[in-house]
CSV table of C-alpha atoms (C1' of nucleotides) in Angstrom, one decimal:
chain,number,residue,atom,x,y,z
A,29,UNK,CA,30.7,234.5,-107.1
A,30,UNK,CA,34.3,233.1,-105.3
A,31,UNK,CA,36.4,230.4,-105.9
A,32,UNK,CA,36.2,228.6,-104.0
A,33,UNK,CA,32.3,227.7,-103.2
A,34,UNK,CA,31.8,224.8,-106.5
A,35,UNK,CA,35.4,223.8,-106.8
A,36,UNK,CA,36.0,219.9,-105.6
A,37,UNK,CA,39.6,220.7,-106.3
A,38,UNK,CA,40.3,223.3,-103.5
A,39,UNK,CA,38.1,221.5,-101.0
A,40,UNK,CA,40.5,218.0,-101.8
A,41,UNK,CA,43.2,220.0,-101.4
A,42,UNK,CA,42.7,221.0,-97.6
A,43,UNK,CA,40.7,217.6,-96.4
A,44,UNK,CA,44.3,216.1,-97.9
A,45,UNK,CA,45.7,218.7,-95.2
A,46,UNK,CA,43.6,218.1,-92.3
A,47,UNK,CA,44.7,214.0,-92.7
A,48,UNK,CA,48.1,215.5,-92.9
A,49,UNK,CA,50.1,217.9,-91.0
A,50,UNK,CA,49.2,221.0,-92.8
A,51,UNK,CA,48.4,224.7,-91.2
A,52,UNK,CA,44.5,223.8,-91.5
A,53,UNK,CA,44.1,221.1,-88.8
A,54,UNK,CA,43.4,222.6,-86.1
A,55,UNK,CA,38.8,223.2,-87.2
A,56,UNK,CA,36.7,225.0,-84.1
A,57,UNK,CA,34.6,222.1,-82.9
A,58,UNK,CA,31.0,222.3,-84.2
A,59,UNK,CA,30.5,224.4,-86.8
A,60,UNK,CA,27.1,225.6,-87.6
A,61,UNK,CA,26.0,226.6,-91.7
A,62,UNK,CA,23.0,227.7,-92.9
A,63,UNK,CA,22.2,227.4,-96.4
A,64,UNK,CA,19.2,229.9,-97.2
A,65,UNK,CA,17.0,229.7,-100.7
A,66,UNK,CA,14.3,232.0,-101.5
A,67,UNK,CA,10.9,230.0,-102.9
A,68,UNK,CA,10.9,230.5,-106.5
A,69,UNK,CA,12.3,233.8,-106.4
A,70,UNK,CA,11.6,235.7,-108.8
A,71,UNK,CA,8.8,234.6,-109.4
A,72,UNK,CA,7.6,235.9,-106.0
A,73,UNK,CA,9.0,239.3,-106.5
A,74,UNK,CA,6.6,239.2,-109.8
A,75,UNK,CA,3.6,238.8,-107.5
A,76,UNK,CA,4.4,241.1,-105.2
A,77,UNK,CA,4.2,243.8,-107.3
A,78,UNK,CA,0.9,241.8,-109.7
A,79,UNK,CA,-1.0,240.5,-106.7
A,80,UNK,CA,-3.9,239.6,-108.5
A,81,UNK,CA,-1.1,236.9,-110.4
A,82,UNK,CA,-1.8,234.5,-107.1
A,83,UNK,CA,-2.3,231.3,-107.0
A,84,UNK,CA,-2.8,231.4,-110.9
A,85,UNK,CA,0.3,229.8,-113.2
A,86,UNK,CA,3.2,231.9,-114.3
A,87,UNK,CA,6.6,232.8,-115.4
A,88,UNK,CA,9.2,234.8,-116.2
A,89,UNK,CA,11.6,234.7,-118.9
A,90,UNK,CA,9.7,236.4,-121.6
A,91,UNK,CA,11.1,239.2,-123.9
A,92,UNK,CA,10.2,243.0,-123.1
A,93,UNK,CA,6.8,243.1,-125.2
A,94,UNK,CA,5.3,240.7,-122.6
A,95,UNK,CA,5.2,243.1,-120.7
A,96,UNK,CA,1.2,243.3,-118.9
A,97,UNK,CA,-0.7,246.4,-120.2
A,98,UNK,CA,-2.8,248.3,-118.4
A,99,UNK,CA,-6.6,248.4,-120.0
A,100,UNK,CA,-8.4,251.5,-120.3
A,101,UNK,CA,-10.9,250.6,-116.9
A,102,UNK,CA,-7.2,250.2,-114.6
A,103,UNK,CA,-7.4,246.5,-114.1
A,104,UNK,CA,-3.3,245.1,-116.0
A,105,UNK,CA,-3.8,242.4,-119.0
A,106,UNK,CA,-1.0,239.8,-119.2
A,107,UNK,CA,0.8,238.0,-122.4
A,108,UNK,CA,-0.2,234.3,-122.1
A,109,UNK,CA,2.2,231.4,-122.7
A,110,UNK,CA,0.5,231.0,-125.9
A,111,UNK,CA,1.6,233.2,-127.6
A,112,UNK,CA,4.4,233.6,-127.2
A,113,UNK,CA,7.0,232.9,-130.4
A,114,UNK,CA,10.5,233.2,-130.3
A,115,UNK,CA,13.3,231.1,-128.9
A,116,UNK,CA,15.0,231.4,-125.4
A,117,UNK,CA,13.9,229.2,-121.8
A,118,UNK,CA,12.1,230.1,-118.6
A,119,UNK,CA,13.7,231.6,-116.0
A,120,UNK,CA,12.0,230.7,-112.9
A,121,UNK,CA,8.1,229.0,-113.0
A,122,UNK,CA,5.8,229.5,-109.8
A,123,UNK,CA,4.3,226.6,-108.8
A,124,UNK,CA,1.2,226.9,-109.4
A,125,UNK,CA,3.0,225.9,-112.8
A,126,UNK,CA,5.2,223.8,-112.2
A,127,UNK,CA,2.0,221.9,-111.7
A,128,UNK,CA,2.1,221.5,-115.4
A,129,UNK,CA,5.4,220.5,-116.0
A,130,UNK,CA,6.5,223.2,-116.9
A,131,UNK,CA,10.3,224.2,-114.3
A,132,UNK,CA,13.0,227.3,-114.9
A,133,UNK,CA,15.3,226.8,-118.0
A,134,UNK,CA,12.9,224.7,-120.1
A,135,UNK,CA,12.6,225.9,-123.5
A,136,UNK,CA,10.1,228.9,-123.4
A,137,UNK,CA,7.7,226.6,-126.2
A,138,UNK,CA,7.9,223.3,-125.1
A,139,UNK,CA,6.8,225.2,-121.3
A,140,UNK,CA,4.0,227.1,-124.3
A,141,UNK,CA,2.9,223.2,-124.8
A,142,UNK,CA,2.4,222.0,-121.1
A,143,UNK,CA,0.8,225.2,-120.4
A,144,UNK,CA,-0.5,227.8,-122.5
A,145,UNK,CA,-2.8,229.8,-120.1
A,146,UNK,CA,-0.3,230.5,-118.1
A,147,UNK,CA,1.2,234.5,-117.4
A,148,UNK,CA,4.3,235.2,-118.6
A,149,UNK,CA,5.8,238.1,-117.6
A,150,UNK,CA,9.9,239.5,-119.0
A,151,UNK,CA,12.5,239.0,-116.3
A,152,UNK,CA,13.3,242.3,-114.1
A,153,UNK,CA,16.7,242.9,-112.8
A,154,UNK,CA,16.7,245.0,-111.6
A,155,UNK,CA,13.2,244.3,-109.1
A,156,UNK,CA,15.0,241.4,-107.9
A,157,UNK,CA,18.5,242.8,-106.7
A,158,UNK,CA,16.3,244.8,-104.5
A,159,UNK,CA,14.5,241.8,-103.0
A,160,UNK,CA,17.5,241.0,-103.7
A,161,UNK,CA,19.7,243.2,-101.2
A,162,UNK,CA,16.8,243.0,-98.6
A,163,UNK,CA,16.9,239.6,-97.7
A,164,UNK,CA,21.1,239.9,-97.8
A,165,UNK,CA,20.5,242.4,-95.1
A,166,UNK,CA,17.7,240.5,-93.3
A,167,UNK,CA,20.2,237.3,-93.0
A,168,UNK,CA,23.3,239.6,-92.4
A,169,UNK,CA,21.1,240.7,-88.9
A,170,UNK,CA,21.6,237.7,-87.7
A,171,UNK,CA,25.5,237.5,-88.7
A,172,UNK,CA,26.9,238.9,-90.7
A,173,UNK,CA,29.6,236.0,-92.2
A,174,UNK,CA,27.7,235.6,-95.7
A,175,UNK,CA,28.5,234.4,-98.3
A,176,UNK,CA,26.8,235.2,-101.7
A,177,UNK,CA,26.3,232.4,-104.0
A,178,UNK,CA,23.5,234.8,-106.5
A,179,UNK,CA,20.5,236.6,-106.8
A,180,UNK,CA,19.3,234.1,-104.1
A,181,UNK,CA,21.0,232.4,-102.1
A,182,UNK,CA,23.4,232.7,-99.4
A,183,UNK,CA,25.3,231.1,-96.8
A,184,UNK,CA,25.3,231.9,-93.8
A,185,UNK,CA,28.2,230.7,-90.8
A,186,UNK,CA,26.2,230.6,-87.5
A,187,UNK,CA,28.9,228.8,-85.2
A,188,UNK,CA,29.3,232.0,-83.4
A,189,UNK,CA,25.2,231.9,-82.0
A,190,UNK,CA,24.2,230.7,-78.7
A,191,UNK,CA,20.9,229.6,-79.4
A,192,UNK,CA,20.1,226.3,-80.5
A,193,UNK,CA,19.4,225.3,-84.3
A,194,UNK,CA,15.8,225.4,-84.7
A,195,UNK,CA,15.2,229.2,-83.2
A,196,UNK,CA,18.4,230.5,-85.7
A,197,UNK,CA,16.7,228.5,-88.7
A,198,UNK,CA,13.0,230.6,-87.2
A,199,UNK,CA,15.2,234.1,-86.9
A,200,UNK,CA,16.6,233.9,-90.3
A,201,UNK,CA,12.6,233.0,-92.1
A,202,UNK,CA,11.1,235.5,-90.1
A,203,UNK,CA,14.0,238.7,-90.7
A,204,UNK,CA,14.0,237.3,-94.3
A,205,UNK,CA,9.6,237.4,-95.1
A,206,UNK,CA,9.3,240.3,-92.4
A,207,UNK,CA,12.2,242.4,-94.2
A,208,UNK,CA,11.0,241.5,-98.1
A,209,UNK,CA,7.3,242.0,-97.1
A,210,UNK,CA,6.5,239.0,-97.4
A,211,UNK,CA,8.5,236.5,-99.7
A,212,UNK,CA,10.0,233.6,-98.3
A,213,UNK,CA,12.9,231.0,-98.3
A,214,UNK,CA,13.8,227.9,-97.3
A,215,UNK,CA,17.0,227.1,-94.3
A,216,UNK,CA,19.0,224.2,-93.7
A,217,UNK,CA,21.5,223.8,-91.2
A,218,UNK,CA,24.4,221.6,-90.9
A,219,UNK,CA,27.7,221.5,-90.1
A,220,UNK,CA,28.7,222.2,-93.3
A,221,UNK,CA,28.3,223.7,-96.6
A,222,UNK,CA,27.3,220.4,-98.4
A,223,UNK,CA,24.9,219.0,-95.8
A,224,UNK,CA,23.0,223.2,-95.5
A,225,UNK,CA,22.9,222.8,-99.1
A,226,UNK,CA,21.1,219.2,-99.0
A,227,UNK,CA,18.9,220.3,-96.2
A,228,UNK,CA,17.7,223.9,-97.7
A,229,UNK,CA,15.8,221.7,-100.5
A,230,UNK,CA,13.5,219.5,-97.6
A,231,UNK,CA,11.1,221.3,-96.8
A,232,UNK,CA,10.5,223.6,-99.3
A,233,UNK,CA,9.0,226.3,-100.2
A,234,UNK,CA,8.5,228.6,-96.7
A,235,UNK,CA,10.1,225.2,-94.8
A,236,UNK,CA,13.4,224.1,-92.9
A,237,UNK,CA,15.2,221.4,-91.9
A,238,UNK,CA,18.5,220.5,-89.5
A,239,UNK,CA,20.5,217.8,-90.3
A,240,UNK,CA,23.5,216.6,-88.2
A,241,UNK,CA,25.7,213.8,-89.5
A,242,UNK,CA,23.9,211.3,-87.5
A,243,UNK,CA,21.4,211.8,-90.1
A,244,UNK,CA,23.5,211.2,-93.4
A,245,UNK,CA,22.4,206.5,-93.5
A,246,UNK,CA,18.0,207.8,-92.6
A,247,UNK,CA,18.0,211.3,-94.7
A,248,UNK,CA,20.5,211.8,-96.9
A,249,UNK,CA,21.5,208.6,-98.2
A,250,UNK,CA,18.9,207.7,-99.7
A,251,UNK,CA,19.0,211.0,-102.1
A,252,UNK,CA,19.4,211.4,-106.1
A,253,UNK,CA,23.6,211.7,-105.8
A,254,UNK,CA,22.4,215.0,-109.1
A,255,UNK,CA,21.2,216.7,-105.7
A,256,UNK,CA,24.6,216.8,-104.6
A,257,UNK,CA,26.1,220.7,-106.1
A,258,UNK,CA,28.8,219.5,-108.7
A,259,UNK,CA,27.3,216.7,-109.7
A,260,UNK,CA,25.9,217.5,-113.3
A,261,UNK,CA,24.2,216.2,-116.3
A,262,UNK,CA,27.4,213.9,-117.4
A,263,UNK,CA,28.5,212.6,-114.3
A,264,UNK,CA,25.3,211.4,-112.9
A,265,UNK,CA,24.8,209.7,-116.6
A,266,UNK,CA,28.3,207.9,-115.7
A,267,UNK,CA,27.2,207.4,-112.4
A,268,UNK,CA,24.3,206.1,-113.5
A,269,UNK,CA,26.1,203.8,-115.5
A,270,UNK,CA,27.4,202.3,-112.8
A,271,UNK,CA,24.7,201.8,-111.0
A,272,UNK,CA,25.1,204.7,-108.5
A,273,UNK,CA,21.6,206.3,-108.2
A,274,UNK,CA,21.5,207.3,-105.3
A,275,UNK,CA,24.3,209.2,-102.4
A,276,UNK,CA,23.9,206.2,-100.8
A,277,UNK,CA,24.4,203.7,-103.6
A,278,UNK,CA,27.9,206.0,-104.4
A,279,UNK,CA,28.8,206.0,-100.0
A,280,UNK,CA,28.9,202.2,-99.9
A,281,UNK,CA,31.8,202.3,-103.4
A,282,UNK,CA,35.7,202.2,-102.2
A,283,UNK,CA,37.8,205.4,-102.7
A,284,UNK,CA,40.2,203.4,-104.6
A,285,UNK,CA,37.7,202.0,-107.6
A,286,UNK,CA,35.6,206.1,-107.5
A,287,UNK,CA,39.0,207.4,-108.1
A,288,UNK,CA,40.4,204.9,-110.9
A,289,UNK,CA,36.5,205.1,-112.1
A,290,UNK,CA,36.6,209.1,-112.1
A,291,UNK,CA,40.2,210.3,-111.6
A,292,UNK,CA,42.4,211.6,-108.5
A,293,UNK,CA,40.6,214.4,-107.8
A,294,UNK,CA,36.9,213.9,-109.0
A,295,UNK,CA,37.6,210.7,-107.8
A,296,UNK,CA,38.3,211.4,-103.8
A,297,UNK,CA,36.0,214.9,-103.5
A,298,UNK,CA,32.9,212.1,-104.6
A,299,UNK,CA,33.5,210.1,-102.2
A,300,UNK,CA,33.4,212.8,-99.0
A,301,UNK,CA,30.4,213.9,-100.2
A,302,UNK,CA,28.8,210.6,-100.2
A,303,UNK,CA,29.9,210.3,-96.1
A,304,UNK,CA,28.8,214.2,-96.1
A,305,UNK,CA,32.5,215.5,-95.1
A,306,UNK,CA,33.2,218.8,-96.8
A,307,UNK,CA,34.9,221.8,-95.0
A,308,UNK,CA,35.1,225.0,-96.4
A,309,UNK,CA,34.9,228.4,-95.7
A,310,UNK,CA,31.9,230.1,-95.5
A,311,UNK,CA,33.3,232.6,-97.5
A,312,UNK,CA,32.5,236.7,-97.1
A,313,UNK,CA,34.3,238.1,-100.4
A,314,UNK,CA,35.8,237.4,-104.2
A,315,UNK,CA,37.2,239.5,-106.6
A,316,UNK,CA,35.1,238.8,-109.8
A,317,UNK,CA,37.4,236.6,-112.3
A,318,UNK,CA,35.7,237.6,-115.3
A,319,UNK,CA,32.5,240.1,-117.4
A,320,UNK,CA,31.2,239.7,-120.2
A,321,UNK,CA,28.4,239.9,-122.2
A,322,UNK,CA,26.1,237.6,-125.4
A,323,UNK,CA,23.3,237.6,-127.3
A,324,UNK,CA,21.6,235.5,-128.8
A,325,UNK,CA,20.2,236.5,-132.1
A,326,UNK,CA,16.0,236.3,-132.7
A,327,UNK,CA,17.6,234.4,-135.9
A,328,UNK,CA,21.0,232.5,-136.3
A,329,UNK,CA,23.7,235.7,-139.4
A,330,UNK,CA,25.2,234.5,-141.6
A,331,UNK,CA,28.5,236.5,-141.4
A,332,UNK,CA,28.8,237.6,-144.7
A,333,UNK,CA,25.2,237.7,-145.2
A,334,UNK,CA,24.0,240.1,-142.2
A,335,UNK,CA,27.4,241.8,-141.9
A,336,UNK,CA,26.2,245.1,-140.5
A,337,UNK,CA,24.0,243.1,-138.2
A,338,UNK,CA,27.0,241.0,-137.1
A,339,UNK,CA,28.3,244.5,-136.6
A,340,UNK,CA,26.3,246.5,-134.7
A,341,UNK,CA,25.7,244.0,-132.5
A,342,UNK,CA,30.3,243.5,-131.6
A,343,UNK,CA,29.8,246.7,-131.0
A,344,UNK,CA,27.3,246.9,-128.5
A,345,UNK,CA,28.5,244.3,-127.1
A,346,UNK,CA,32.1,245.5,-126.6
A,347,UNK,CA,30.2,248.4,-125.1
A,348,UNK,CA,28.8,247.4,-122.5
A,349,UNK,CA,31.1,244.9,-120.9
A,350,UNK,CA,33.8,248.2,-121.4
A,351,UNK,CA,31.0,249.7,-119.3
A,352,UNK,CA,30.7,247.4,-116.7
A,353,UNK,CA,34.2,247.4,-116.4
A,354,UNK,CA,35.0,250.9,-115.6
A,355,UNK,CA,31.1,250.7,-112.8
A,356,UNK,CA,32.8,247.8,-111.9
A,357,UNK,CA,36.9,249.6,-111.7
A,358,UNK,CA,38.5,246.8,-113.0
A,359,UNK,CA,41.0,246.8,-116.3
A,360,UNK,CA,41.1,243.5,-118.4
A,361,UNK,CA,44.6,241.9,-119.6
A,362,UNK,CA,42.6,238.7,-122.0
A,363,UNK,CA,39.8,239.5,-123.9
A,364,UNK,CA,38.1,236.7,-125.6
A,365,UNK,CA,35.0,236.2,-128.0
A,366,UNK,CA,32.2,233.5,-127.6
A,367,UNK,CA,30.8,232.2,-131.0
A,368,UNK,CA,27.7,229.8,-131.7
A,369,UNK,CA,26.8,228.3,-135.0
A,370,UNK,CA,22.8,227.2,-135.8
A,371,UNK,CA,24.0,223.7,-134.7
A,372,UNK,CA,24.7,224.3,-131.8
A,373,UNK,CA,28.6,224.0,-131.3
A,374,UNK,CA,31.1,226.5,-129.7
A,375,UNK,CA,33.9,227.7,-130.4
A,376,UNK,CA,36.0,230.1,-128.7
A,377,UNK,CA,38.6,232.1,-129.1
A,378,UNK,CA,40.7,234.7,-126.8
A,379,UNK,CA,43.6,236.8,-126.2
A,380,UNK,CA,46.1,238.2,-123.7
A,381,UNK,CA,47.4,241.5,-124.1
A,382,UNK,CA,51.3,243.4,-123.0
A,383,UNK,CA,48.4,245.4,-120.7
A,384,UNK,CA,45.5,245.4,-118.7
A,385,UNK,CA,42.6,247.8,-120.9
A,386,UNK,CA,39.1,248.7,-120.2
A,387,UNK,CA,37.9,250.9,-123.2
A,388,UNK,CA,35.5,250.2,-126.0
A,389,UNK,CA,37.9,251.4,-128.5
A,390,UNK,CA,41.4,248.9,-128.0
A,391,UNK,CA,38.4,245.9,-126.0
A,392,UNK,CA,36.9,245.8,-130.2
A,393,UNK,CA,40.5,246.3,-131.0
A,394,UNK,CA,41.5,243.0,-129.0
A,395,UNK,CA,38.2,240.9,-129.9
A,396,UNK,CA,37.9,241.8,-133.5
A,397,UNK,CA,41.0,240.2,-134.4
A,398,UNK,CA,39.9,237.0,-132.4
A,399,UNK,CA,36.9,236.8,-134.8
A,400,UNK,CA,39.9,236.8,-137.3
A,401,UNK,CA,41.0,233.2,-136.0
A,402,UNK,CA,37.2,231.3,-136.1
A,403,UNK,CA,35.9,229.6,-139.3
A,404,UNK,CA,32.7,231.1,-141.1
A,405,UNK,CA,31.5,227.3,-141.1
A,406,UNK,CA,27.6,228.2,-140.4
A,407,UNK,CA,25.7,230.3,-139.2
A,408,UNK,CA,25.7,232.3,-136.5
A,409,UNK,CA,22.9,231.7,-132.9
A,410,UNK,CA,24.5,233.7,-130.6
A,411,UNK,CA,28.3,235.3,-129.9
A,412,UNK,CA,29.7,237.0,-127.2
A,413,UNK,CA,32.7,239.3,-125.7
A,414,UNK,CA,34.1,238.2,-122.7
A,415,UNK,CA,37.1,240.2,-120.8
A,416,UNK,CA,39.3,237.8,-118.2
A,417,UNK,CA,42.5,238.3,-116.6
A,418,UNK,CA,41.2,241.3,-114.5
A,419,UNK,CA,42.4,243.2,-112.0
A,420,UNK,CA,42.3,247.5,-110.5
A,421,UNK,CA,43.4,249.9,-112.6
A,422,UNK,CA,46.7,250.7,-110.9
A,423,UNK,CA,47.1,248.0,-108.6
A,424,UNK,CA,50.7,245.9,-108.2
A,425,UNK,CA,49.7,244.1,-111.3
A,426,UNK,CA,49.1,246.9,-113.3
A,427,UNK,CA,51.9,248.8,-112.3
A,428,UNK,CA,54.1,245.6,-113.4
A,429,UNK,CA,52.8,244.9,-116.6
A,430,UNK,CA,53.4,249.1,-117.1
A,431,UNK,CA,56.4,248.8,-116.3
A,432,UNK,CA,57.7,245.8,-118.4
A,433,UNK,CA,55.7,247.6,-121.1
A,434,UNK,CA,58.6,250.8,-120.8
A,435,UNK,CA,61.6,249.1,-120.4
A,436,UNK,CA,60.5,247.1,-124.3
A,437,UNK,CA,60.5,250.8,-125.3
A,438,UNK,CA,63.9,252.4,-123.8
B,22,DT,C1',7.8,224.3,-132.6
B,23,DC,C1',14.5,223.0,-128.4
B,24,DT,C1',18.5,224.2,-125.9
B,25,DG,C1',19.0,232.4,-122.2
B,26,DG,C1',22.3,234.5,-120.1
B,27,DG,C1',26.8,235.7,-116.6
B,28,DG,C1',29.2,233.1,-114.1
B,29,DT,C1',33.7,230.1,-112.1
B,30,DC,C1',37.2,225.7,-112.1
B,31,DC,C1',39.6,222.1,-114.1
B,32,DT,C1',42.5,219.4,-118.1
B,33,DA,C1',44.9,219.0,-121.3
B,34,DG,C1',48.5,220.5,-124.8
B,35,DG,C1',52.1,223.3,-126.5
B,36,DA,C1',55.4,226.7,-125.7
B,37,DC,C1',59.2,228.5,-123.8
B,38,DC,C1',63.0,229.0,-119.8
B,39,DC,C1',66.3,226.7,-116.7
C,9,DT,C1',75.1,214.8,-129.2
C,10,DC,C1',71.2,214.2,-126.7
C,11,DT,C1',68.5,213.4,-123.3
C,12,DG,C1',65.8,214.4,-119.3
C,13,DG,C1',62.5,217.1,-116.0
C,14,DG,C1',59.6,221.0,-113.3
C,15,DG,C1',57.3,225.3,-113.7
C,16,DT,C1',55.0,228.6,-115.9
C,17,DC,C1',52.3,230.9,-119.3
C,18,DC,C1',48.9,230.8,-123.0
C,19,DT,C1',44.9,228.9,-125.2
C,20,DA,C1',40.8,225.8,-126.3
C,21,DG,C1',37.1,223.7,-124.7
C,22,DG,C1',34.1,221.5,-121.3
C,23,DA,C1',30.8,221.1,-116.8
C,24,DC,C1',29.1,223.3,-113.4
C,25,DC,C1',25.6,226.6,-111.1
C,26,DC,C1',22.3,230.1,-110.4
DNA sequence: TCTGGGGTCCTAGGACCC
DNA sequence: TCTGGGGTCCTAGGACCC
């Protein structure tokens, strides 16, 4: 993803510049940012390959064994949620499944209680990546100033286009539906990313919404504060404890009060978003910060009794991270491990190496030194390996590290 | 029938250096 | 001998997002 997108800290810094005499003082007079969000993306991708599931409650998030089988007469047989056993959460639910109260990120077992007859499909990332590429190419045909924010979402700066906003929104939607042979999206068009993101959600699915600053009191302030990107469950709970439920409630508070309750950075940010202020640019390129792999076991493993199984998983994860680094052309200076115990408590340990590495053997060595520092008090639910502080082999940073090392050995 | 996997950014304390 | 800050790096944990 990218560095500035979800950072209220960065946002605050830039706004301070704008108020003062910093370099960002002269902004273009009229920005227009589109947020394009695919509708129930994974489910829609699956429908395009299994059209017989159209109109049927369906969820994505199963295991490979949930893949449909082909019967002798050529028709497909699908797994049902009621037959699901094991751990996991849903990745997506079709709109028909949502009518039963099923939501993405819901534990699959909970969903099975709500909609036992719903079809369950395993995640098929290859398929989604294919449609994602087509979707993004379609958006790029309208404006190439695009910020990637996930497999099914982009921001797009359309300030330089001459058409009116409604024409642009329609052009974006038509381009996407044609490029993906029928996948729909929802478009929000507004003066900044904050409002664009809020507006794309207002007429979902397959709609578009145009928002201006004048719409703030009438259309934005009635929305729940938690709709704002950056106000998660914790912050929302804290806000609710002060009687702040909507964005309008938030806008009624003075900035000093918000800063007093939520801190300098977050408080100032809350004040600004409540008033629809956000001048983050659309960032078209960003370098990755870390790469990681993790796995949740089918059953909790014991550090000693299940040593072999843990070792196998550990090696596989290191191999995967090494392969990811190699494929994308990075090396890492910071290797870390993550463990989740049966009580869901998560611990991490990491180590900064004297020089960047990328091969599986060095990765395993660094990661096992981290694991040794963890007190194995309970059985283990999840194991993860992460490579951070990335650089490209042969880059300036990489060369500097090597030079430092040589000096040490002289 | 609890709670996936891959990310980003922020905070805070301690070490260490100037 | 005592008493300071500021800056940067490292580490661990946590909030948040898709």
